[in-house]
mmCIF file of C-alpha atoms in Angstrom:
data_model
loop_
_atom_site.group_PDB
_atom_site.id
_atom_site.type_symbol
_atom_site.label_atom_id
_atom_site.label_comp_id
_atom_site.label_asym_id
_atom_site.label_seq_id
_atom_site.Cartn_x
_atom_site.Cartn_y
_atom_site.Cartn_z
ATOM 1 C CA GLN A 1 -42.882 -5.535 -66.702
ATOM 2 C CA VAL A 2 -39.358 -4.584 -67.696
ATOM 3 C CA GLN A 3 -37.817 -6.837 -70.317
ATOM 4 C CA LEU A 4 -34.566 -6.886 -72.251
ATOM 5 C CA VAL A 5 -34.182 -8.907 -75.447
ATOM 6 C CA GLU A 6 -30.794 -9.371 -77.064
ATOM 7 C CA SER A 7 -30.133 -10.371 -80.651
ATOM 8 C CA GLY A 8 -27.407 -10.306 -83.280
ATOM 9 C CA GLY A 9 -25.103 -13.046 -82.089
ATOM 10 C CA GLY A 10 -23.657 -15.676 -84.356
ATOM 11 C CA LEU A 11 -20.611 -17.541 -85.598
ATOM 12 C CA VAL A 12 -17.865 -15.426 -87.143
ATOM 13 C CA GLN A 13 -14.223 -15.816 -88.026
ATOM 14 C CA PRO A 14 -11.427 -13.981 -86.209
ATOM 15 C CA GLY A 15 -11.117 -10.402 -87.410
ATOM 16 C CA GLU A 16 -14.758 -10.116 -88.419
ATOM 17 C CA SER A 17 -17.425 -7.896 -86.912
ATOM 18 C CA LEU A 18 -20.837 -8.248 -85.286
ATOM 19 C CA THR A 19 -23.327 -5.817 -83.846
ATOM 20 C CA LEU A 20 -25.499 -6.918 -80.955
ATOM 21 C CA SER A 21 -28.805 -5.260 -80.127
ATOM 22 C CA CYS A 22 -30.743 -5.146 -76.893
ATOM 23 C CA VAL A 23 -34.312 -3.893 -77.035
ATOM 24 C CA TRP A 24 -35.922 -2.838 -73.789
ATOM 25 C CA SER A 25 -39.578 -2.610 -72.892
ATOM 26 C CA GLY A 26 -41.533 -1.693 -69.826
ATOM 27 C CA PHE A 27 -39.893 1.639 -69.305
ATOM 28 C CA THR A 28 -39.330 4.701 -71.443
ATOM 29 C CA SER A 29 -36.878 6.714 -69.405
ATOM 30 C CA GLY A 30 -33.758 7.858 -71.194
ATOM 31 C CA THR A 31 -31.924 7.926 -67.891
ATOM 32 C CA ASN A 32 -31.365 4.191 -67.465
ATOM 33 C CA VAL A 33 -27.760 3.092 -67.451
ATOM 34 C CA MET A 34 -27.324 0.161 -69.841
ATOM 35 C CA SER A 35 -24.545 -2.406 -69.667
ATOM 36 C CA TRP A 36 -23.250 -5.354 -71.653
ATOM 37 C CA TYR A 37 -21.814 -8.406 -69.943
ATOM 38 C CA ARG A 38 -20.541 -11.723 -71.252
ATOM 39 C CA GLN A 39 -20.156 -15.175 -69.815
ATOM 40 C CA ILE A 40 -18.328 -18.344 -70.710
ATOM 41 C CA PRO A 41 -19.729 -21.566 -69.234
ATOM 42 C CA GLY A 42 -18.106 -22.300 -65.916
ATOM 43 C CA ARG A 43 -16.895 -18.766 -65.426
ATOM 44 C CA GLU A 44 -18.291 -15.656 -63.770
ATOM 45 C CA ARG A 45 -20.164 -13.135 -65.859
ATOM 46 C CA GLU A 46 -17.784 -10.401 -67.007
ATOM 47 C CA TRP A 47 -18.652 -6.739 -67.457
ATOM 48 C CA VAL A 48 -17.879 -5.517 -70.991
ATOM 49 C CA ALA A 49 -19.222 -1.997 -71.486
ATOM 50 C CA ILE A 50 -21.566 0.582 -69.989
ATOM 51 C CA ILE A 51 -23.373 3.650 -71.256
ATOM 52 C CA SER A 52 -25.045 6.280 -69.109
ATOM 53 C CA GLY A 53 -28.436 7.758 -69.811
ATOM 54 C CA VAL A 54 -28.985 10.314 -72.529
ATOM 55 C CA THR A 55 -29.598 13.027 -69.954
ATOM 56 C CA ALA A 56 -26.210 12.224 -68.446
ATOM 57 C CA GLY A 57 -24.453 12.540 -71.764
ATOM 58 C CA ALA A 58 -24.453 8.876 -72.832
ATOM 59 C CA ASN A 59 -20.951 8.482 -71.503
ATOM 60 C CA THR A 60 -19.248 5.143 -72.104
ATOM 61 C CA LEU A 61 -16.711 2.901 -70.410
ATOM 62 C CA TYR A 62 -15.154 -0.384 -71.512
ATOM 63 C CA THR A 63 -13.244 -3.224 -70.008
ATOM 64 C CA ASP A 64 -9.598 -3.112 -71.101
ATOM 65 C CA SER A 65 -9.739 -6.202 -73.296
ATOM 66 C CA VAL A 66 -12.288 -4.647 -75.679
ATOM 67 C CA LYS A 67 -11.158 -1.015 -75.759
ATOM 68 C CA GLY A 68 -10.669 0.178 -79.319
ATOM 69 C CA ARG A 69 -12.606 -2.787 -80.724
ATOM 70 C CA PHE A 70 -16.092 -2.545 -79.173
ATOM 71 C CA THR A 71 -18.452 0.417 -79.182
ATOM 72 C CA ILE A 72 -21.578 0.711 -77.051
ATOM 73 C CA SER A 73 -24.311 3.091 -78.152
ATOM 74 C CA ARG A 74 -27.994 3.688 -77.565
ATOM 75 C CA ASP A 75 -31.009 4.835 -79.531
ATOM 76 C CA ASP A 76 -33.718 5.737 -77.060
ATOM 77 C CA ALA A 77 -36.205 6.413 -79.861
ATOM 78 C CA ARG A 78 -35.932 2.691 -80.641
ATOM 79 C CA ASN A 79 -35.501 1.554 -77.015
ATOM 80 C CA THR A 80 -32.293 -0.126 -78.103
ATOM 81 C CA VAL A 81 -28.723 -0.357 -76.923
ATOM 82 C CA TYR A 82 -26.076 -1.686 -79.292
ATOM 83 C CA LEU A 83 -22.691 -3.302 -78.954
ATOM 84 C CA GLN A 84 -20.660 -2.979 -82.132
ATOM 85 C CA MET A 85 -17.804 -5.467 -82.076
ATOM 86 C CA LYS A 86 -14.900 -5.257 -84.507
ATOM 87 C CA ASN A 87 -11.758 -7.333 -84.963
ATOM 88 C CA LEU A 88 -13.288 -10.165 -82.995
ATOM 89 C CA LYS A 89 -10.974 -12.657 -81.351
ATOM 90 C CA PRO A 90 -11.563 -16.262 -80.244
ATOM 91 C CA GLU A 91 -11.388 -15.077 -76.643
ATOM 92 C CA ASP A 92 -14.473 -12.926 -77.292
ATOM 93 C CA THR A 93 -16.504 -16.118 -77.591
ATOM 94 C CA ALA A 94 -19.209 -15.978 -74.926
ATOM 95 C CA ARG A 95 -22.873 -15.444 -74.328
ATOM 96 C CA TYR A 96 -23.543 -11.713 -74.241
ATOM 97 C CA TYR A 97 -26.147 -10.156 -71.958
ATOM 98 C CA CYS A 98 -27.472 -6.652 -71.499
ATOM 99 C CA ARG A 99 -28.494 -5.321 -68.133
ATOM 100 C CA THR A 100 -30.219 -2.321 -66.654
ATOM 101 C CA LEU A 101 -31.162 -1.169 -63.186
ATOM 102 C CA HIS A 102 -34.872 -0.536 -62.817
ATOM 103 C CA GLY A 103 -35.763 0.830 -59.431
ATOM 104 C CA ALA A 104 -33.754 -1.322 -57.056
ATOM 105 C CA THR A 105 -33.653 -4.373 -59.311
ATOM 106 C CA TYR A 106 -31.151 -5.410 -61.940
ATOM 107 C CA VAL A 107 -32.870 -6.720 -65.033
ATOM 108 C CA TRP A 108 -31.089 -9.051 -67.447
ATOM 109 C CA GLY A 109 -31.898 -10.271 -70.905
ATOM 110 C CA GLN A 110 -31.667 -13.903 -71.949
ATOM 111 C CA GLY A 111 -28.425 -13.370 -73.826
ATOM 112 C CA THR A 112 -27.162 -13.967 -77.337
ATOM 113 C CA GLN A 113 -24.295 -16.311 -78.231
ATOM 114 C CA VAL A 114 -21.206 -15.033 -79.992
ATOM 115 C CA THR A 115 -18.724 -17.601 -81.270
ATOM 116 C CA VAL A 116 -15.462 -16.551 -82.890
ATOM 117 C CA SER A 117 -13.740 -19.442 -84.591
ATOM 118 C CA SER A 118 -11.891 -20.254 -87.767
#
């Protein structure tokens, strides 16, 4: 069974940093594309960042609002994808989820809450 488990969220002040982790299990392929999304209650889930598989060069893309502040990376030896977040802003407050495509099914984690407030 494929599972994703996020961690690392918390309460921080504007300008501070956090690094989220997402550990996967149930598959060992280094080809899975991994993504981070975020969601505010009452709003649609928003794509944040994506990283291709190691065999595809681990290329990355970001939504415009986080470019230059967030970095997605992966460590396939640890079955983990990271989202390093710097210079956090109140508008980054959301629940953050990781996602992968396994076969024909999207798999989501349970999310981790990030709150940016002074």
